[in-house]
Short mmCIF file of C-alpha atoms in Angstrom, two decimals:
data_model
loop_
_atom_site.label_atom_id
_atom_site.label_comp_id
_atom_site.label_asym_id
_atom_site.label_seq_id
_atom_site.Cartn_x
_atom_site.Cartn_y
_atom_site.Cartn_z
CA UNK A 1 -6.80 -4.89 8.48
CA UNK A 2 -10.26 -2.88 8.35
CA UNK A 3 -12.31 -6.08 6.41
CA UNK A 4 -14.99 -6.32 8.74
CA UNK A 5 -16.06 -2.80 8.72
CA UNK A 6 -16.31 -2.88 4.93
CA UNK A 7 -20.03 -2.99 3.51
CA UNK A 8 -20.39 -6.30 2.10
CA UNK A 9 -22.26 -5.06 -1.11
CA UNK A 10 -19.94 -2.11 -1.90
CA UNK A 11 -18.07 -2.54 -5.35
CA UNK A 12 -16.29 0.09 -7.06
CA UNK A 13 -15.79 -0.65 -10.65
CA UNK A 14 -11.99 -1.03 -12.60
CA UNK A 15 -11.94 2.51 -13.92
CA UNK A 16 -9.32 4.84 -13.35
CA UNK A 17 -10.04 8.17 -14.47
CA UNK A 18 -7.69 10.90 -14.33
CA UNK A 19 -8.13 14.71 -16.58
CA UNK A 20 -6.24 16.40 -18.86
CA UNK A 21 -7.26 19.70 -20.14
CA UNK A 22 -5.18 22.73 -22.72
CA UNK A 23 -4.25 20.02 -25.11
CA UNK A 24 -0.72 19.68 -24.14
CA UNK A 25 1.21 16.87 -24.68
CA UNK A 26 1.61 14.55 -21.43
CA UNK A 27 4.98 15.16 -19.61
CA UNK A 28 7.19 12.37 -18.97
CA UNK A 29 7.00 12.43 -15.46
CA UNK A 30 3.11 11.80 -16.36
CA UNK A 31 3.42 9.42 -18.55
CA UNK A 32 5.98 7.51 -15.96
CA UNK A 33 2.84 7.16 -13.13
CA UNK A 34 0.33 6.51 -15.99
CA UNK A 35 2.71 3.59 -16.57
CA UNK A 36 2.69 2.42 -12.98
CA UNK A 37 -1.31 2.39 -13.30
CA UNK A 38 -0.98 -0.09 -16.37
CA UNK A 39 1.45 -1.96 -14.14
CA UNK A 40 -0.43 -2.59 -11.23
CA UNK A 41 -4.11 -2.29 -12.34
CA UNK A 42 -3.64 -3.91 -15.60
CA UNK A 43 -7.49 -4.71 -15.51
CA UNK A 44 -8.99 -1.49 -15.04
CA UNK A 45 -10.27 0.73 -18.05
CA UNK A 46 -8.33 3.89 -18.00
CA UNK A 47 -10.11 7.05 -18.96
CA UNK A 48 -9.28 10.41 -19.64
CA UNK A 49 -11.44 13.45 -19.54
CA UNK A 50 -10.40 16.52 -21.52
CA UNK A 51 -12.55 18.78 -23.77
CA UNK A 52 -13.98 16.95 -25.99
CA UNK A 53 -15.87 14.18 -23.58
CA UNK A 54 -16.56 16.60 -20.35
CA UNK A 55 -19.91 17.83 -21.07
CA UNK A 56 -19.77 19.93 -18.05
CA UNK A 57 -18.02 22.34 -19.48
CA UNK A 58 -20.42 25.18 -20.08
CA UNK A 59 -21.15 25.48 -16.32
CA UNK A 60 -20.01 29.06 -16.13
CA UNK A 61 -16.97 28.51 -13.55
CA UNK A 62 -15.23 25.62 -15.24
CA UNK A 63 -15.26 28.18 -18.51
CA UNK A 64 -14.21 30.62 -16.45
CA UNK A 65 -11.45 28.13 -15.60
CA UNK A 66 -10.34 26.98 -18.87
CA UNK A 67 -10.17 30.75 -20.01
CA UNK A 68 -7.55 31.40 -17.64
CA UNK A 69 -5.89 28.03 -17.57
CA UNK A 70 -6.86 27.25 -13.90
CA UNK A 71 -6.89 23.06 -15.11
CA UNK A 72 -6.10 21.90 -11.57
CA UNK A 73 -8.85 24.04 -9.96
CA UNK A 74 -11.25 23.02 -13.04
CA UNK A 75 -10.49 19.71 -12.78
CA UNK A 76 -10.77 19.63 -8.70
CA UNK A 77 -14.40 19.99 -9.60
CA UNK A 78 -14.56 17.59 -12.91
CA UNK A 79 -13.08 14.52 -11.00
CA UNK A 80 -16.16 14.56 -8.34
CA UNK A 81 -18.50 14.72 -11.34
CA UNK A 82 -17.79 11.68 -13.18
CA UNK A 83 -16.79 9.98 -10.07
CA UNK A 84 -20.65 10.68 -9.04
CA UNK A 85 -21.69 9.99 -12.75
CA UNK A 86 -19.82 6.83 -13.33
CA UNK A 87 -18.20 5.74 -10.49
CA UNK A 88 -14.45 4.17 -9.96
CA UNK A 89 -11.21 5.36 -9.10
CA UNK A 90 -9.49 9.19 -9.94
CA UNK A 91 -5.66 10.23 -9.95
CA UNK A 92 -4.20 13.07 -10.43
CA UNK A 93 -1.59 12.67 -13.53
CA UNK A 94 1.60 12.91 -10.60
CA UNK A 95 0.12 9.70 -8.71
CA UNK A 96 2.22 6.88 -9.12
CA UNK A 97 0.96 3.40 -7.59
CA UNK A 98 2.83 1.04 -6.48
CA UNK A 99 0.40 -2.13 -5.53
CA UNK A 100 -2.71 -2.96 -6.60
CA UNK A 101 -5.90 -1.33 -5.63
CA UNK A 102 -8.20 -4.24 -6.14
CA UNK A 103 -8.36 -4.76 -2.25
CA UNK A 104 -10.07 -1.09 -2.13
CA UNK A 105 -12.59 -1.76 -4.37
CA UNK A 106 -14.97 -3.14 -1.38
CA UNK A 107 -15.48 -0.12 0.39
CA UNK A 108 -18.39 2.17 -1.35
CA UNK A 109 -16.33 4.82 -1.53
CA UNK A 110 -12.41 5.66 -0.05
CA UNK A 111 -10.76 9.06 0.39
CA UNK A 112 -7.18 9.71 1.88
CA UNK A 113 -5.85 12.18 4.57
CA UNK A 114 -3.42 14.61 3.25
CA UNK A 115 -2.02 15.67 6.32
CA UNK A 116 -3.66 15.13 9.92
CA UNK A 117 -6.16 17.68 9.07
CA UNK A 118 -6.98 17.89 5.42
CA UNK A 119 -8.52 15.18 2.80
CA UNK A 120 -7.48 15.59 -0.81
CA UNK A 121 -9.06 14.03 -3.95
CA UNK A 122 -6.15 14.54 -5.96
CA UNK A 123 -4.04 12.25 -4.77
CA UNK A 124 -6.46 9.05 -5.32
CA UNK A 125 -10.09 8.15 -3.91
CA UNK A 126 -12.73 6.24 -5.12
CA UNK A 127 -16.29 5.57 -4.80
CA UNK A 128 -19.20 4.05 -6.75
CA UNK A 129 -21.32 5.85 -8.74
CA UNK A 130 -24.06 8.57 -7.26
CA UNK A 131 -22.35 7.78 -3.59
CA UNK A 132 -24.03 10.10 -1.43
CA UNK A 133 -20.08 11.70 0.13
CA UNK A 134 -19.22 12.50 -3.50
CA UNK A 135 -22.50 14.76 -3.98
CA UNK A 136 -21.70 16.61 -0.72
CA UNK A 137 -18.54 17.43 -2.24
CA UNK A 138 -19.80 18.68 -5.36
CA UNK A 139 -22.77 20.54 -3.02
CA UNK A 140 -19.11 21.97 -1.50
CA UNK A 141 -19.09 24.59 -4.11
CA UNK A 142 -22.43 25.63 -4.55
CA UNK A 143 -21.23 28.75 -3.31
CA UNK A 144 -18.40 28.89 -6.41
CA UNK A 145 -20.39 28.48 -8.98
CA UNK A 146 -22.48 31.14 -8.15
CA UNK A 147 -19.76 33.97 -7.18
CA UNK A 148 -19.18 36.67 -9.78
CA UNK A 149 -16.36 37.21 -10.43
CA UNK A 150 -15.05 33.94 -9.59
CA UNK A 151 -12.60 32.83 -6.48
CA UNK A 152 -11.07 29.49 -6.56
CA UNK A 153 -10.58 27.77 -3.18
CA UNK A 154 -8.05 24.80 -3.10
CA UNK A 155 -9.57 21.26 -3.11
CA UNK A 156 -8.39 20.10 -0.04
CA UNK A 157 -10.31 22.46 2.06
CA UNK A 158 -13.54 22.47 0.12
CA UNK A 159 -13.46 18.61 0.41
CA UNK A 160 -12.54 18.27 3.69
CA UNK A 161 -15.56 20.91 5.01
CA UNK A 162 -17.87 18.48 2.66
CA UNK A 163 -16.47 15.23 5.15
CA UNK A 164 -16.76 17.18 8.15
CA UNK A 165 -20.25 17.87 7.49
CA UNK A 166 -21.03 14.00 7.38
CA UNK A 167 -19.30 13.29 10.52
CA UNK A 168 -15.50 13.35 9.46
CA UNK A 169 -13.13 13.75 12.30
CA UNK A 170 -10.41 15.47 11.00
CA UNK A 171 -7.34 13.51 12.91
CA UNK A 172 -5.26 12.08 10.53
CA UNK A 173 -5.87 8.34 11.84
CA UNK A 174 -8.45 6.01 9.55
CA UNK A 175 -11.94 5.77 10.06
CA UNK A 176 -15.13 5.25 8.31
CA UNK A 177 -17.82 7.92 7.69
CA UNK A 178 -21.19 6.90 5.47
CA UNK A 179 -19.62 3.11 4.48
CA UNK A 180 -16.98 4.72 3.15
CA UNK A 181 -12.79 4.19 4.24
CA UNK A 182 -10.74 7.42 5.29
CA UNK A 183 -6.98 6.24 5.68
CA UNK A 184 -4.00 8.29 6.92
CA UNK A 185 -1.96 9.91 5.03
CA UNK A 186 0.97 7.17 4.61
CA UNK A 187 -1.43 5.37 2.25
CA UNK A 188 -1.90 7.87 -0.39
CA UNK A 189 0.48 10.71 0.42
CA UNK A 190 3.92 9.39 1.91
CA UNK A 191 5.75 12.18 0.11
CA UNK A 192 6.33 15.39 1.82
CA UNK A 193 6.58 18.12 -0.81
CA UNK A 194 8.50 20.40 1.81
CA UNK A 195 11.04 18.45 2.42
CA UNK A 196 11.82 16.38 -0.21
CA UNK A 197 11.50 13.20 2.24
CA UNK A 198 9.61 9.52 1.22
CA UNK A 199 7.75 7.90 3.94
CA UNK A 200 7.24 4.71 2.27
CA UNK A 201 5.57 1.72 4.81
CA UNK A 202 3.64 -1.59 4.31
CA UNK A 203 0.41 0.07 3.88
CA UNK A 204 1.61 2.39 1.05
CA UNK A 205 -0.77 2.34 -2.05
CA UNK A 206 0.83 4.99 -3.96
CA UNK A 207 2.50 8.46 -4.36
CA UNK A 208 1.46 11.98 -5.06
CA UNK A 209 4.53 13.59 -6.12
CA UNK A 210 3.40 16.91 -5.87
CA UNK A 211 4.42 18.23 -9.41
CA UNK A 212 2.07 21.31 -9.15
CA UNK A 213 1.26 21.83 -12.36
CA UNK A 214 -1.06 24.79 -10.79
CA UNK A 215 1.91 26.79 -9.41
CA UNK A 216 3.81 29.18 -11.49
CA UNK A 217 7.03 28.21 -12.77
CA UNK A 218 8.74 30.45 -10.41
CA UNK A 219 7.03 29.22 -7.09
CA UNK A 220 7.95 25.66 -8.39
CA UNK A 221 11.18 26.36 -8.48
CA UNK A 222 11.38 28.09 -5.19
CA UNK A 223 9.82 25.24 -3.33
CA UNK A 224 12.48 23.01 -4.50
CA UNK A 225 15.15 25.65 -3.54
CA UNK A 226 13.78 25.86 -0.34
CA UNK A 227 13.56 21.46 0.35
CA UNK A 228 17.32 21.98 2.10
CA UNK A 229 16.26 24.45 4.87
CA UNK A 230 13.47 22.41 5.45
CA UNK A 231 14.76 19.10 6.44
CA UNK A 232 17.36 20.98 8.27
CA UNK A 233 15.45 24.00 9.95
CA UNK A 234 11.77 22.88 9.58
CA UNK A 235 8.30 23.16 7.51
CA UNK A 236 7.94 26.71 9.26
CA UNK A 237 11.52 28.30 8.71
CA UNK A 238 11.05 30.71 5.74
CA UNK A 239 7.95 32.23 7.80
CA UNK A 240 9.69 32.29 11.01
CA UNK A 241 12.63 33.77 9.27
CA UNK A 242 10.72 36.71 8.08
CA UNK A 243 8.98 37.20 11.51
#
């Protein structure tokens, strides 16, 4: 559908990388996407970044992270790295594809829309290596790395202020911003965590099941409590309840 605004030397090469940090063992539910990456991208060299390959790890706020077992919020930043570094494709470990991303490779670089308003890394992009959108992102938290004490800021907003910088407009609806693809949300994110519900269409690539690893036990729980109200009340209920 979008071929001819696609640069027509952009390659992004087979890797998938995806990270892993506090050395325990890969859930199932894990282990079930990893399997749908094998399945579907059966070419691509699959690579996993943990403690023992990221050499990034002294910068002062991802030890900060590790310390206190922030891994999503250390690896929001570690993904942008060795996507700049090496180039090729990043999940997070709750992405499960379901085609083929070989006909994304083309574009320089590809990011997804969250909602209407927000981009998030985490559930799949893509670029080749040193792609100029990737080291605004990491230029994103310039500001991070220098606090003290430390403040993490979720991914989504610090990446979507890095695209809006370079001429994102943040609507939801695909376009292209420095030869790179933004697509709507049905393409990488057709799950709504809220509600429980499964937007699946023709242009679906894959899934972010939202397993927020990040949350506490407790606040996972409660979101999956609260799915019910929400398809039948709304996204907004519990806060307009307590209005």
């Amino acid at each position: 559908m979008y071929d001819q605004q696609k640069g027509s030397c952009a390659m992004i090469p087979k890797k998938i990388h995806y990270c892993w940090y506090g050395g325990a063992p890969l859930p199932a539910k894990a282990r079930r996407c990893m399997k749908s990456w094998e399945k579907y991208c059966p070419d691509y060299e699959i690579i996993q970044w943990n403690e023992q390959n990221t050499e990034i790890l002294q910068i002062p706020y991802l030890q900060w992270c590790r310390k206190h077992k922030k891994y999503a919020f250390l690896s929001d930043y570690v993904r942008l790295f060795v996507i700049e570094a090496y180039g090729g494709i990043y999940f997070d470990t709750d992405v499960e594809i379901i085609r083929s991303f070989d006909p994304l490779l083309s574009w320089s670089a590809f990011f997804g829309f969250e909602t209407d308003h927000l981009i998030n890394t985490g559930i799949g992009f893509g670029a080749e290596a040193h792609h100029p959108l990737i080291s605004q992102m990491l230029d994103e938290y310039q500001e991070i790395l220098q606090q003290n004490p430390f403040q993490v800021i979720g991914c989504p907003h610090l990446n979507t202020g890095a695209l809006l910088k370079c001429g994102l407009r943040a609507t939801g609806q695909f376009q292209t911003i420095g030869g790179a693809a933004v697509f709507p949300a049905e393409y990488f994110n057709p799950f709504d965590p809220a509600t429980g519900h499964l937007h699946l269409t023709t242009k679906t690539y894959s899934i972010h099941w939202y397993n927020a690893s990040w949350m506490s036990t407790a606040k996972q729980l409660r979101n999956r409590v609260g799915r019910p109200f929400h398809r039948l009340f709304g996204k907004d209920y519990f806060r307009k309840a307590g209005d």
